[in-house]
PDB file of C-alpha atoms in Angstrom:
ATOM      1  CA  UNK A  28      26.634 -66.739 -14.793  1.00  0.00           C
ATOM      2  CA  UNK A  29      25.140 -63.557 -16.292  1.00  0.00           C
ATOM      3  CA  UNK A  30      24.279 -60.551 -14.147  1.00  0.00           C
ATOM      4  CA  UNK A  31      20.808 -59.079 -14.074  1.00  0.00           C
ATOM      5  CA  UNK A  32      20.247 -55.486 -15.123  1.00  0.00           C
ATOM      6  CA  UNK A  33      17.528 -53.595 -13.307  1.00  0.00           C
ATOM      7  CA  UNK A  34      14.977 -52.089 -15.718  1.00  0.00           C
ATOM      8  CA  UNK A  35      15.355 -48.341 -16.159  1.00  0.00           C
ATOM      9  CA  UNK A  36      12.359 -46.222 -15.294  1.00  0.00           C
ATOM     10  CA  UNK A  37      11.632 -44.052 -18.249  1.00  0.00           C
ATOM     11  CA  UNK A  38       9.946 -40.726 -17.786  1.00  0.00           C
ATOM     12  CA  UNK A  39       7.333 -40.533 -20.477  1.00  0.00           C
ATOM     13  CA  UNK A  40       6.076 -37.341 -22.044  1.00  0.00           C
ATOM     14  CA  UNK A  41       2.662 -38.146 -20.607  1.00  0.00           C
ATOM     15  CA  UNK A  42       4.068 -38.256 -17.045  1.00  0.00           C
ATOM     16  CA  UNK A  43       5.891 -34.967 -17.605  1.00  0.00           C
ATOM     17  CA  UNK A  44       2.678 -33.331 -18.787  1.00  0.00           C
ATOM     18  CA  UNK A  45       0.750 -34.753 -15.844  1.00  0.00           C
ATOM     19  CA  UNK A  46       3.347 -33.433 -13.433  1.00  0.00           C
ATOM     20  CA  UNK A  47       3.335 -30.017 -15.085  1.00  0.00           C
ATOM     21  CA  UNK A  48      -0.454 -29.899 -14.986  1.00  0.00           C
ATOM     22  CA  UNK A  49      -0.453 -30.784 -11.278  1.00  0.00           C
ATOM     23  CA  UNK A  50       2.143 -28.118 -10.569  1.00  0.00           C
ATOM     24  CA  UNK A  51       0.215 -25.471 -12.496  1.00  0.00           C
ATOM     25  CA  UNK A  52      -3.026 -26.501 -10.829  1.00  0.00           C
ATOM     26  CA  UNK A  53      -1.446 -26.332  -7.372  1.00  0.00           C
ATOM     27  CA  UNK A  54       0.076 -22.951  -8.152  1.00  0.00           C
ATOM     28  CA  UNK A  55      -3.309 -21.715  -9.321  1.00  0.00           C
ATOM     29  CA  UNK A  56      -4.953 -22.822  -6.058  1.00  0.00           C
ATOM     30  CA  UNK A  57      -2.201 -21.127  -4.056  1.00  0.00           C
ATOM     31  CA  UNK A  58      -2.444 -17.893  -6.085  1.00  0.00           C
ATOM     32  CA  UNK A  59      -6.246 -17.675  -5.804  1.00  0.00           C
ATOM     33  CA  UNK A  60      -7.054 -19.302  -2.454  1.00  0.00           C
ATOM     34  CA  UNK A  61      -3.993 -18.984  -0.208  1.00  0.00           C
ATOM     35  CA  UNK A  62      -1.790 -15.983  -0.884  1.00  0.00           C
ATOM     36  CA  UNK A  63      -4.590 -13.429  -1.494  1.00  0.00           C
ATOM     37  CA  UNK A  64      -5.909 -14.168   2.020  1.00  0.00           C
ATOM     38  CA  UNK A  65      -2.486 -14.431   3.707  1.00  0.00           C
ATOM     39  CA  UNK A  66      -2.170 -10.992   5.283  1.00  0.00           C
ATOM     40  CA  UNK A  67       1.348  -9.974   6.262  1.00  0.00           C
ATOM     41  CA  UNK A  68       2.466  -7.283   8.698  1.00  0.00           C
ATOM     42  CA  UNK A  69       5.861  -5.814   7.828  1.00  0.00           C
ATOM     43  CA  UNK A  70       8.024  -3.500   9.939  1.00  0.00           C
ATOM     44  CA  UNK A  71      10.452  -1.002   8.411  1.00  0.00           C
ATOM     45  CA  UNK A  72      12.556   1.536  10.316  1.00  0.00           C
ATOM     46  CA  UNK A  73      13.147   4.675   8.239  1.00  0.00           C
ATOM     47  CA  UNK A  74      15.607   7.454   9.159  1.00  0.00           C
ATOM     48  CA  UNK A  75      14.288  11.023   9.114  1.00  0.00           C
ATOM     49  CA  UNK A  76      16.422  14.174   9.147  1.00  0.00           C
ATOM     50  CA  UNK A  77      15.951  16.450  12.182  1.00  0.00           C
ATOM     51  CA  UNK A  78      13.419  14.058  13.702  1.00  0.00           C
ATOM     52  CA  UNK A  79      12.441  15.574  17.076  1.00  0.00           C
ATOM     53  CA  UNK A  80      13.166  13.371  20.058  1.00  0.00           C
ATOM     54  CA  UNK A  81       9.470  12.941  21.021  1.00  0.00           C
ATOM     55  CA  UNK A  82       8.969  11.293  17.598  1.00  0.00           C
ATOM     56  CA  UNK A  83      11.828   8.794  17.824  1.00  0.00           C
ATOM     57  CA  UNK A  84      10.139   5.441  17.248  1.00  0.00           C
ATOM     58  CA  UNK A  85       6.917   7.020  15.956  1.00  0.00           C
ATOM     59  CA  UNK A  86       4.757   4.278  14.407  1.00  0.00           C
ATOM     60  CA  UNK A  87       2.677   4.699  11.252  1.00  0.00           C
ATOM     61  CA  UNK A  88       0.381   1.926  10.024  1.00  0.00           C
ATOM     62  CA  UNK A  89       0.284   2.113   6.224  1.00  0.00           C
ATOM     63  CA  UNK A  90      -2.486   0.247   4.395  1.00  0.00           C
ATOM     64  CA  UNK A  91      -3.565   0.941   0.827  1.00  0.00           C
ATOM     65  CA  UNK A  92      -5.582  -0.234  -2.150  1.00  0.00           C
ATOM     66  CA  UNK A  93      -8.539  -1.870  -0.459  1.00  0.00           C
ATOM     67  CA  UNK A  94     -10.635  -1.581  -3.659  1.00  0.00           C
ATOM     68  CA  UNK A  95     -13.799  -2.160  -1.632  1.00  0.00           C
ATOM     69  CA  UNK A  96     -16.309  -3.661  -2.320  1.00  0.00           C
ATOM     70  CA  UNK A  97     -15.226  -5.052  -5.689  1.00  0.00           C
ATOM     71  CA  UNK A  98     -12.136  -6.962  -4.552  1.00  0.00           C
ATOM     72  CA  UNK A  99     -12.519  -7.314  -0.776  1.00  0.00           C
ATOM     73  CA  UNK A 100     -15.337  -8.218   1.588  1.00  0.00           C
ATOM     74  CA  UNK A 101     -16.213  -6.966   5.100  1.00  0.00           C
ATOM     75  CA  UNK A 102     -14.638  -9.914   6.944  1.00  0.00           C
ATOM     76  CA  UNK A 103     -11.307  -9.410   5.222  1.00  0.00           C
ATOM     77  CA  UNK A 104     -11.406  -5.673   5.929  1.00  0.00           C
ATOM     78  CA  UNK A 105     -12.077  -6.453   9.588  1.00  0.00           C
ATOM     79  CA  UNK A 106      -9.051  -8.768   9.698  1.00  0.00           C
ATOM     80  CA  UNK A 107      -6.920  -5.976   8.260  1.00  0.00           C
ATOM     81  CA  UNK A 108      -8.247  -3.642  10.952  1.00  0.00           C
ATOM     82  CA  UNK A 109      -7.398  -6.162  13.676  1.00  0.00           C
ATOM     83  CA  UNK A 110      -3.869  -6.423  12.278  1.00  0.00           C
ATOM     84  CA  UNK A 111      -3.553  -2.628  12.347  1.00  0.00           C
ATOM     85  CA  UNK A 112      -4.655  -2.603  15.988  1.00  0.00           C
ATOM     86  CA  UNK A 113      -2.143  -5.335  16.873  1.00  0.00           C
ATOM     87  CA  UNK A 114       0.709  -3.160  15.566  1.00  0.00           C
ATOM     88  CA  UNK A 115      -0.187  -0.386  18.046  1.00  0.00           C
ATOM     89  CA  UNK A 116       0.406   2.497  15.609  1.00  0.00           C
ATOM     90  CA  UNK A 117       0.405   6.148  16.535  1.00  0.00           C
ATOM     91  CA  UNK A 118      -1.164   7.104  13.197  1.00  0.00           C
ATOM     92  CA  UNK A 119      -2.944   5.302  10.331  1.00  0.00           C
ATOM     93  CA  UNK A 120      -2.262   6.355   6.714  1.00  0.00           C
ATOM     94  CA  UNK A 121      -4.191   5.105   3.673  1.00  0.00           C
ATOM     95  CA  UNK A 122      -2.861   6.462   0.348  1.00  0.00           C
ATOM     96  CA  UNK A 123      -5.776   5.812  -1.951  1.00  0.00           C
ATOM     97  CA  UNK A 124      -7.921   3.365  -3.887  1.00  0.00           C
ATOM     98  CA  UNK A 125     -10.219   2.762  -0.962  1.00  0.00           C
ATOM     99  CA  UNK A 126     -13.127   2.139  -3.363  1.00  0.00           C
ATOM    100  CA  UNK A 127     -13.890   0.018  -6.396  1.00  0.00           C
ATOM    101  CA  UNK A 128     -17.430  -0.786  -7.500  1.00  0.00           C
ATOM    102  CA  UNK A 129     -17.159  -2.485 -10.884  1.00  0.00           C
ATOM    103  CA  UNK A 130     -20.318  -4.562 -11.024  1.00  0.00           C
ATOM    104  CA  UNK A 131     -20.852  -4.849  -7.266  1.00  0.00           C
ATOM    105  CA  UNK A 132     -23.341  -2.053  -6.737  1.00  0.00           C
ATOM    106  CA  UNK A 133     -23.254   1.074  -4.583  1.00  0.00           C
ATOM    107  CA  UNK A 134     -20.244   1.822  -2.384  1.00  0.00           C
ATOM    108  CA  UNK A 135     -21.045   1.636   1.325  1.00  0.00           C
ATOM    109  CA  UNK A 136     -18.210   2.153   3.830  1.00  0.00           C
ATOM    110  CA  UNK A 137     -20.457   1.878   6.900  1.00  0.00           C
ATOM    111  CA  UNK A 138     -18.529  -0.035   9.643  1.00  0.00           C
ATOM    112  CA  UNK A 139     -15.913  -1.250   7.136  1.00  0.00           C
ATOM    113  CA  UNK A 140     -13.029   0.844   8.504  1.00  0.00           C
ATOM    114  CA  UNK A 141     -14.122   1.058  12.149  1.00  0.00           C
ATOM    115  CA  UNK A 142     -10.982  -0.717  13.430  1.00  0.00           C
ATOM    116  CA  UNK A 143      -8.569   1.333  11.326  1.00  0.00           C
ATOM    117  CA  UNK A 144      -7.795   3.793  14.111  1.00  0.00           C
ATOM    118  CA  UNK A 145      -4.851   5.143  16.101  1.00  0.00           C
ATOM    119  CA  UNK A 146      -4.365   7.695  18.912  1.00  0.00           C
ATOM    120  CA  UNK A 147      -3.030  10.480  16.658  1.00  0.00           C
ATOM    121  CA  UNK A 148      -5.684   9.977  13.995  1.00  0.00           C
ATOM    122  CA  UNK A 149      -6.325   8.473  10.585  1.00  0.00           C
ATOM    123  CA  UNK A 150      -5.628  10.160   7.254  1.00  0.00           C
ATOM    124  CA  UNK A 151      -6.152   9.187   3.634  1.00  0.00           C
ATOM    125  CA  UNK A 152      -5.824  10.443   0.089  1.00  0.00           C
ATOM    126  CA  UNK A 153      -7.800   9.425  -2.986  1.00  0.00           C
ATOM    127  CA  UNK A 154      -6.420   7.173  -5.712  1.00  0.00           C
ATOM    128  CA  UNK A 155      -7.228   6.743  -9.372  1.00  0.00           C
ATOM    129  CA  UNK A 156      -9.960   4.134  -8.735  1.00  0.00           C
ATOM    130  CA  UNK A 157     -11.618   6.441  -6.220  1.00  0.00           C
ATOM    131  CA  UNK A 158     -11.891   8.997  -9.021  1.00  0.00           C
ATOM    132  CA  UNK A 159     -13.140   6.384 -11.485  1.00  0.00           C
ATOM    133  CA  UNK A 160     -15.870   5.395  -9.012  1.00  0.00           C
ATOM    134  CA  UNK A 161     -16.790   9.057  -8.525  1.00  0.00           C
ATOM    135  CA  UNK A 162     -14.609  11.177  -6.258  1.00  0.00           C
ATOM    136  CA  UNK A 163     -17.580  13.085  -4.847  1.00  0.00           C
ATOM    137  CA  UNK A 164     -19.396   9.934  -3.680  1.00  0.00           C
ATOM    138  CA  UNK A 165     -16.226   8.284  -2.355  1.00  0.00           C
ATOM    139  CA  UNK A 166     -15.397  11.477  -0.453  1.00  0.00           C
ATOM    140  CA  UNK A 167     -18.891  11.542   1.044  1.00  0.00           C
ATOM    141  CA  UNK A 168     -18.599   7.903   2.112  1.00  0.00           C
ATOM    142  CA  UNK A 169     -15.223   8.535   3.732  1.00  0.00           C
ATOM    143  CA  UNK A 170     -16.447  11.582   5.630  1.00  0.00           C
ATOM    144  CA  UNK A 171     -19.750  10.033   6.724  1.00  0.00           C
ATOM    145  CA  UNK A 172     -18.779   6.420   7.441  1.00  0.00           C
ATOM    146  CA  UNK A 173     -15.051   6.149   8.216  1.00  0.00           C
ATOM    147  CA  UNK A 174     -12.671   7.547  10.833  1.00  0.00           C
ATOM    148  CA  UNK A 175     -10.429   9.087   8.130  1.00  0.00           C
ATOM    149  CA  UNK A 176      -9.563  12.696   7.471  1.00  0.00           C
ATOM    150  CA  UNK A 177      -8.990  13.299   3.747  1.00  0.00           C
ATOM    151  CA  UNK A 178      -5.778  15.237   3.139  1.00  0.00           C
ATOM    152  CA  UNK A 179      -5.776  15.620  -0.644  1.00  0.00           C
ATOM    153  CA  UNK A 180      -3.691  18.806  -1.069  1.00  0.00           C
ATOM    154  CA  UNK A 181      -3.894  19.335   2.667  1.00  0.00           C
ATOM    155  CA  UNK A 182      -2.049  18.349   5.833  1.00  0.00           C
ATOM    156  CA  UNK A 183      -2.221  17.752   9.539  1.00  0.00           C
ATOM    157  CA  UNK A 184       0.375  18.746  12.124  1.00  0.00           C
ATOM    158  CA  UNK A 185       1.071  16.153  14.820  1.00  0.00           C
ATOM    159  CA  UNK A 186       2.444  17.592  18.057  1.00  0.00           C
ATOM    160  CA  UNK A 187       4.307  15.878  20.884  1.00  0.00           C
ATOM    161  CA  UNK A 188       6.283  17.368  23.749  1.00  0.00           C
ATOM    162  CA  UNK A 189       6.368  20.799  22.176  1.00  0.00           C
ATOM    163  CA  UNK A 190       7.676  19.411  18.858  1.00  0.00           C
ATOM    164  CA  UNK A 191       5.829  18.670  15.625  1.00  0.00           C
ATOM    165  CA  UNK A 192       5.910  16.797  12.327  1.00  0.00           C
ATOM    166  CA  UNK A 193       3.781  17.335   9.228  1.00  0.00           C
ATOM    167  CA  UNK A 194       1.694  14.630   7.573  1.00  0.00           C
ATOM    168  CA  UNK A 195       0.682  15.951   4.143  1.00  0.00           C
ATOM    169  CA  UNK A 196      -1.165  14.560   1.150  1.00  0.00           C
ATOM    170  CA  UNK A 197      -1.720  15.328  -2.510  1.00  0.00           C
ATOM    171  CA  UNK A 198      -4.421  14.486  -5.012  1.00  0.00           C
ATOM    172  CA  UNK A 199      -3.970  11.515  -7.314  1.00  0.00           C
ATOM    173  CA  UNK A 200      -1.079  11.893  -9.732  1.00  0.00           C
ATOM    174  CA  UNK A 201      -3.043  10.814 -12.835  1.00  0.00           C
ATOM    175  CA  UNK A 202      -6.698  11.546 -12.079  1.00  0.00           C
ATOM    176  CA  UNK A 203      -6.615  14.247  -9.426  1.00  0.00           C
ATOM    177  CA  UNK A 204      -4.758  17.500  -8.794  1.00  0.00           C
ATOM    178  CA  UNK A 205      -1.329  17.706  -7.176  1.00  0.00           C
ATOM    179  CA  UNK A 206      -0.928  21.040  -5.375  1.00  0.00           C
ATOM    180  CA  UNK A 207       2.451  21.081  -3.639  1.00  0.00           C
ATOM    181  CA  UNK A 208       1.958  24.562  -2.193  1.00  0.00           C
ATOM    182  CA  UNK A 209      -1.282  23.681  -0.412  1.00  0.00           C
ATOM    183  CA  UNK A 210       0.291  20.510   0.933  1.00  0.00           C
ATOM    184  CA  UNK A 211       3.727  21.707   1.970  1.00  0.00           C
ATOM    185  CA  UNK A 212       3.912  25.479   1.627  1.00  0.00           C
ATOM    186  CA  UNK A 213       4.696  27.844   4.527  1.00  0.00           C
ATOM    187  CA  UNK A 214       6.086  25.268   6.931  1.00  0.00           C
ATOM    188  CA  UNK A 215       8.999  25.626   9.322  1.00  0.00           C
ATOM    189  CA  UNK A 216      11.978  24.441   7.223  1.00  0.00           C
ATOM    190  CA  UNK A 217      13.186  22.327  10.166  1.00  0.00           C
ATOM    191  CA  UNK A 218       9.889  20.441  10.475  1.00  0.00           C
ATOM    192  CA  UNK A 219      10.026  16.859   9.145  1.00  0.00           C
ATOM    193  CA  UNK A 220       7.279  16.001   6.708  1.00  0.00           C
ATOM    194  CA  UNK A 221       5.715  12.805   5.434  1.00  0.00           C
ATOM    195  CA  UNK A 222       3.811  12.942   2.128  1.00  0.00           C
ATOM    196  CA  UNK A 223       0.976  10.623   1.089  1.00  0.00           C
ATOM    197  CA  UNK A 224       0.651  10.068  -2.651  1.00  0.00           C
ATOM    198  CA  UNK A 225      -1.278   7.158  -4.088  1.00  0.00           C
ATOM    199  CA  UNK A 226       1.026   6.852  -7.088  1.00  0.00           C
ATOM    200  CA  UNK A 227       4.743   6.419  -6.232  1.00  0.00           C
ATOM    201  CA  UNK A 228       5.793   7.933  -9.595  1.00  0.00           C
ATOM    202  CA  UNK A 229       5.250  11.338  -8.019  1.00  0.00           C
ATOM    203  CA  UNK A 230       8.562  10.907  -6.177  1.00  0.00           C
ATOM    204  CA  UNK A 231      10.403  11.489  -9.464  1.00  0.00           C
ATOM    205  CA  UNK A 232       8.127  14.309 -10.658  1.00  0.00           C
ATOM    206  CA  UNK A 233       7.276  16.318  -7.529  1.00  0.00           C
ATOM    207  CA  UNK A 234       8.000  20.048  -7.919  1.00  0.00           C
ATOM    208  CA  UNK A 235      11.348  21.326  -6.633  1.00  0.00           C
ATOM    209  CA  UNK A 236      11.480  23.683  -3.686  1.00  0.00           C
ATOM    210  CA  UNK A 237       9.503  21.550  -1.211  1.00  0.00           C
ATOM    211  CA  UNK A 238      11.038  19.398   1.461  1.00  0.00           C
ATOM    212  CA  UNK A 239       9.780  15.809   1.603  1.00  0.00           C
ATOM    213  CA  UNK A 240      11.449  13.384   4.018  1.00  0.00           C
ATOM    214  CA  UNK A 241       9.405  10.308   3.145  1.00  0.00           C
ATOM    215  CA  UNK A 242       6.656   9.549   0.651  1.00  0.00           C
ATOM    216  CA  UNK A 243       4.113   6.827   1.449  1.00  0.00           C
ATOM    217  CA  UNK A 244       2.409   5.228  -1.568  1.00  0.00           C
ATOM    218  CA  UNK A 245       0.492   2.228  -2.874  1.00  0.00           C
ATOM    219  CA  UNK A 246      -0.997   1.734  -6.362  1.00  0.00           C
ATOM    220  CA  UNK A 247       1.440  -0.973  -7.489  1.00  0.00           C
ATOM    221  CA  UNK A 248      -0.055  -3.899  -5.501  1.00  0.00           C
ATOM    222  CA  UNK A 249       3.485  -5.228  -5.135  1.00  0.00           C
ATOM    223  CA  UNK A 250       3.282  -6.285  -8.773  1.00  0.00           C
ATOM    224  CA  UNK A 251       0.288  -8.541  -7.935  1.00  0.00           C
ATOM    225  CA  UNK A 252       1.663 -11.465  -9.980  1.00  0.00           C
ATOM    226  CA  UNK A 253       5.418 -12.011  -9.744  1.00  0.00           C
ATOM    227  CA  UNK A 254       7.397 -14.655 -11.582  1.00  0.00           C
ATOM    228  CA  UNK A 255      11.092 -15.174 -10.860  1.00  0.00           C
ATOM    229  CA  UNK A 256      11.185 -11.864  -9.003  1.00  0.00           C
ATOM    230  CA  UNK A 257       9.713  -9.913 -11.913  1.00  0.00           C
ATOM    231  CA  UNK A 258       6.356  -8.132 -11.587  1.00  0.00           C
ATOM    232  CA  UNK A 259       4.090  -8.991 -14.502  1.00  0.00           C
ATOM    233  CA  UNK A 260       2.128  -5.731 -14.355  1.00  0.00           C
ATOM    234  CA  UNK A 261       3.521  -2.380 -13.261  1.00  0.00           C
ATOM    235  CA  UNK A 262       1.257   0.680 -13.691  1.00  0.00           C
ATOM    236  CA  UNK A 263       4.268   2.998 -13.565  1.00  0.00           C
ATOM    237  CA  UNK A 264       6.216   4.863 -16.198  1.00  0.00           C
ATOM    238  CA  UNK A 265       9.358   3.896 -14.296  1.00  0.00           C
ATOM    239  CA  UNK A 266       8.973   0.158 -14.838  1.00  0.00           C
ATOM    240  CA  UNK A 267       9.965  -2.058 -11.905  1.00  0.00           C
ATOM    241  CA  UNK A 268      11.503   0.661  -9.736  1.00  0.00           C
ATOM    242  CA  UNK A 269       8.524   1.425  -7.507  1.00  0.00           C
ATOM    243  CA  UNK A 270       6.962  -2.051  -7.347  1.00  0.00           C
ATOM    244  CA  UNK A 271       7.282  -2.492  -3.573  1.00  0.00           C
ATOM    245  CA  UNK A 272       9.171  -1.634  -0.423  1.00  0.00           C
ATOM    246  CA  UNK A 273      11.608   1.149   0.400  1.00  0.00           C
ATOM    247  CA  UNK A 274      12.902   2.913  -2.719  1.00  0.00           C
ATOM    248  CA  UNK A 275      15.066   5.990  -3.298  1.00  0.00           C
ATOM    249  CA  UNK A 276      13.175   8.571  -5.341  1.00  0.00           C
ATOM    250  CA  UNK A 277      14.709  11.537  -7.107  1.00  0.00           C
ATOM    251  CA  UNK A 278      15.103  13.472  -3.866  1.00  0.00           C
ATOM    252  CA  UNK A 279      13.592  11.429  -1.052  1.00  0.00           C
ATOM    253  CA  UNK A 280      12.787   7.934   0.151  1.00  0.00           C
ATOM    254  CA  UNK A 281       9.510   6.290  -0.862  1.00  0.00           C
ATOM    255  CA  UNK A 282       7.827   3.353   0.838  1.00  0.00           C
ATOM    256  CA  UNK A 283       5.452   1.516  -1.504  1.00  0.00           C
ATOM    257  CA  UNK A 284       3.146  -0.846   0.344  1.00  0.00           C
ATOM    258  CA  UNK A 285       1.885  -3.950  -1.486  1.00  0.00           C
ATOM    259  CA  UNK A 286      -1.662  -3.079  -0.504  1.00  0.00           C
ATOM    260  CA  UNK A 287      -4.616  -5.233   0.462  1.00  0.00           C
ATOM    261  CA  UNK A 288      -6.568  -5.852  -2.735  1.00  0.00           C
ATOM    262  CA  UNK A 289      -7.154  -9.253  -4.341  1.00  0.00           C
ATOM    263  CA  UNK A 290      -7.717  -7.410  -7.640  1.00  0.00           C
ATOM    264  CA  UNK A 291      -7.742  -9.449 -10.889  1.00  0.00           C
ATOM    265  CA  UNK A 292      -9.648 -12.674 -10.162  1.00  0.00           C
ATOM    266  CA  UNK A 293      -8.603 -12.501  -6.476  1.00  0.00           C
ATOM    267  CA  UNK A 294      -5.068 -13.487  -7.457  1.00  0.00           C
ATOM    268  CA  UNK A 295      -1.727 -12.778  -5.823  1.00  0.00           C
ATOM    269  CA  UNK A 296       1.532 -14.558  -6.444  1.00  0.00           C
ATOM    270  CA  UNK A 297       4.806 -13.553  -4.828  1.00  0.00           C
ATOM    271  CA  UNK A 298       3.160 -10.465  -3.352  1.00  0.00           C
ATOM    272  CA  UNK A 299       1.238 -11.136  -0.149  1.00  0.00           C
ATOM    273  CA  UNK A 300      -1.254  -8.448   0.919  1.00  0.00           C
ATOM    274  CA  UNK A 301       0.472  -6.141   3.357  1.00  0.00           C
ATOM    275  CA  UNK A 302      -0.128  -3.873   6.316  1.00  0.00           C
ATOM    276  CA  UNK A 303       3.107  -1.911   6.669  1.00  0.00           C
ATOM    277  CA  UNK A 304       4.348  -0.573   9.982  1.00  0.00           C
ATOM    278  CA  UNK A 305       6.663   2.388   9.367  1.00  0.00           C
ATOM    279  CA  UNK A 306       8.805   3.351  12.350  1.00  0.00           C
ATOM    280  CA  UNK A 307      10.467   6.762  12.194  1.00  0.00           C
ATOM    281  CA  UNK A 308      13.994   6.937  13.591  1.00  0.00           C
ATOM    282  CA  UNK A 309      16.585   9.746  13.654  1.00  0.00           C
ATOM    283  CA  UNK A 310      18.865   9.842  10.648  1.00  0.00           C
ATOM    284  CA  UNK A 311      21.976   9.060  12.681  1.00  0.00           C
ATOM    285  CA  UNK A 312      20.389   6.058  14.435  1.00  0.00           C
TER     286      UNK A 312
END
């Protein structure tokens, strides 16, 4: 009596193509509808040399690259502000590209950044897109309609319990002016200092002779589109090095936030929009 052989299920080329098309379509929906709106709060503890005791655990909310109004809308900006508030920061830092107006009309920051506040203040620097939109108008909008203090080639001193740290900023690396002396000159050599620079490349090219404990940057958008761990677009002369996260620069640490923009057809893949909480800790912690 002969045995029966079950028919083999053949995978046809047509079925493979259908499956691939479904996968690509699903990935496209995720990259344009899900991940760009999926805000993430990250928390990174960073050691700082000579950090005064009153600043142990000091919390900085870092949010960059809003590219408003071209690539974000008011509701999304409000959600980012609510996330910042939920992190209970001591200070808010925004290192550039607040504005982008390609085809969307006049920039208007009225009420857009109202929730982006903290007890010790809010500071920002301009990025390359802020210059492309018109640095004078963006500066006016920031001063008239946001809680931010612009620290391009300037600084603020934050004091607690008789101790102090410096929060400094520089102009955009490619489209502004970087003046290290105005930012960091004539400070107590023992005073820790945090530097805002929109472009992280500055960490390799900053003039010698100035102490920087930590640089806070954006610009890279976390690579925006990442495949197999590789960023498809990196606007940096150092390739993949400064794409995202905590990186060792030539002399100091750099934290590169992934930013908040949905730039380029509102797409993100492998790089969720980020509000970064930076917690300062003593170097020996």
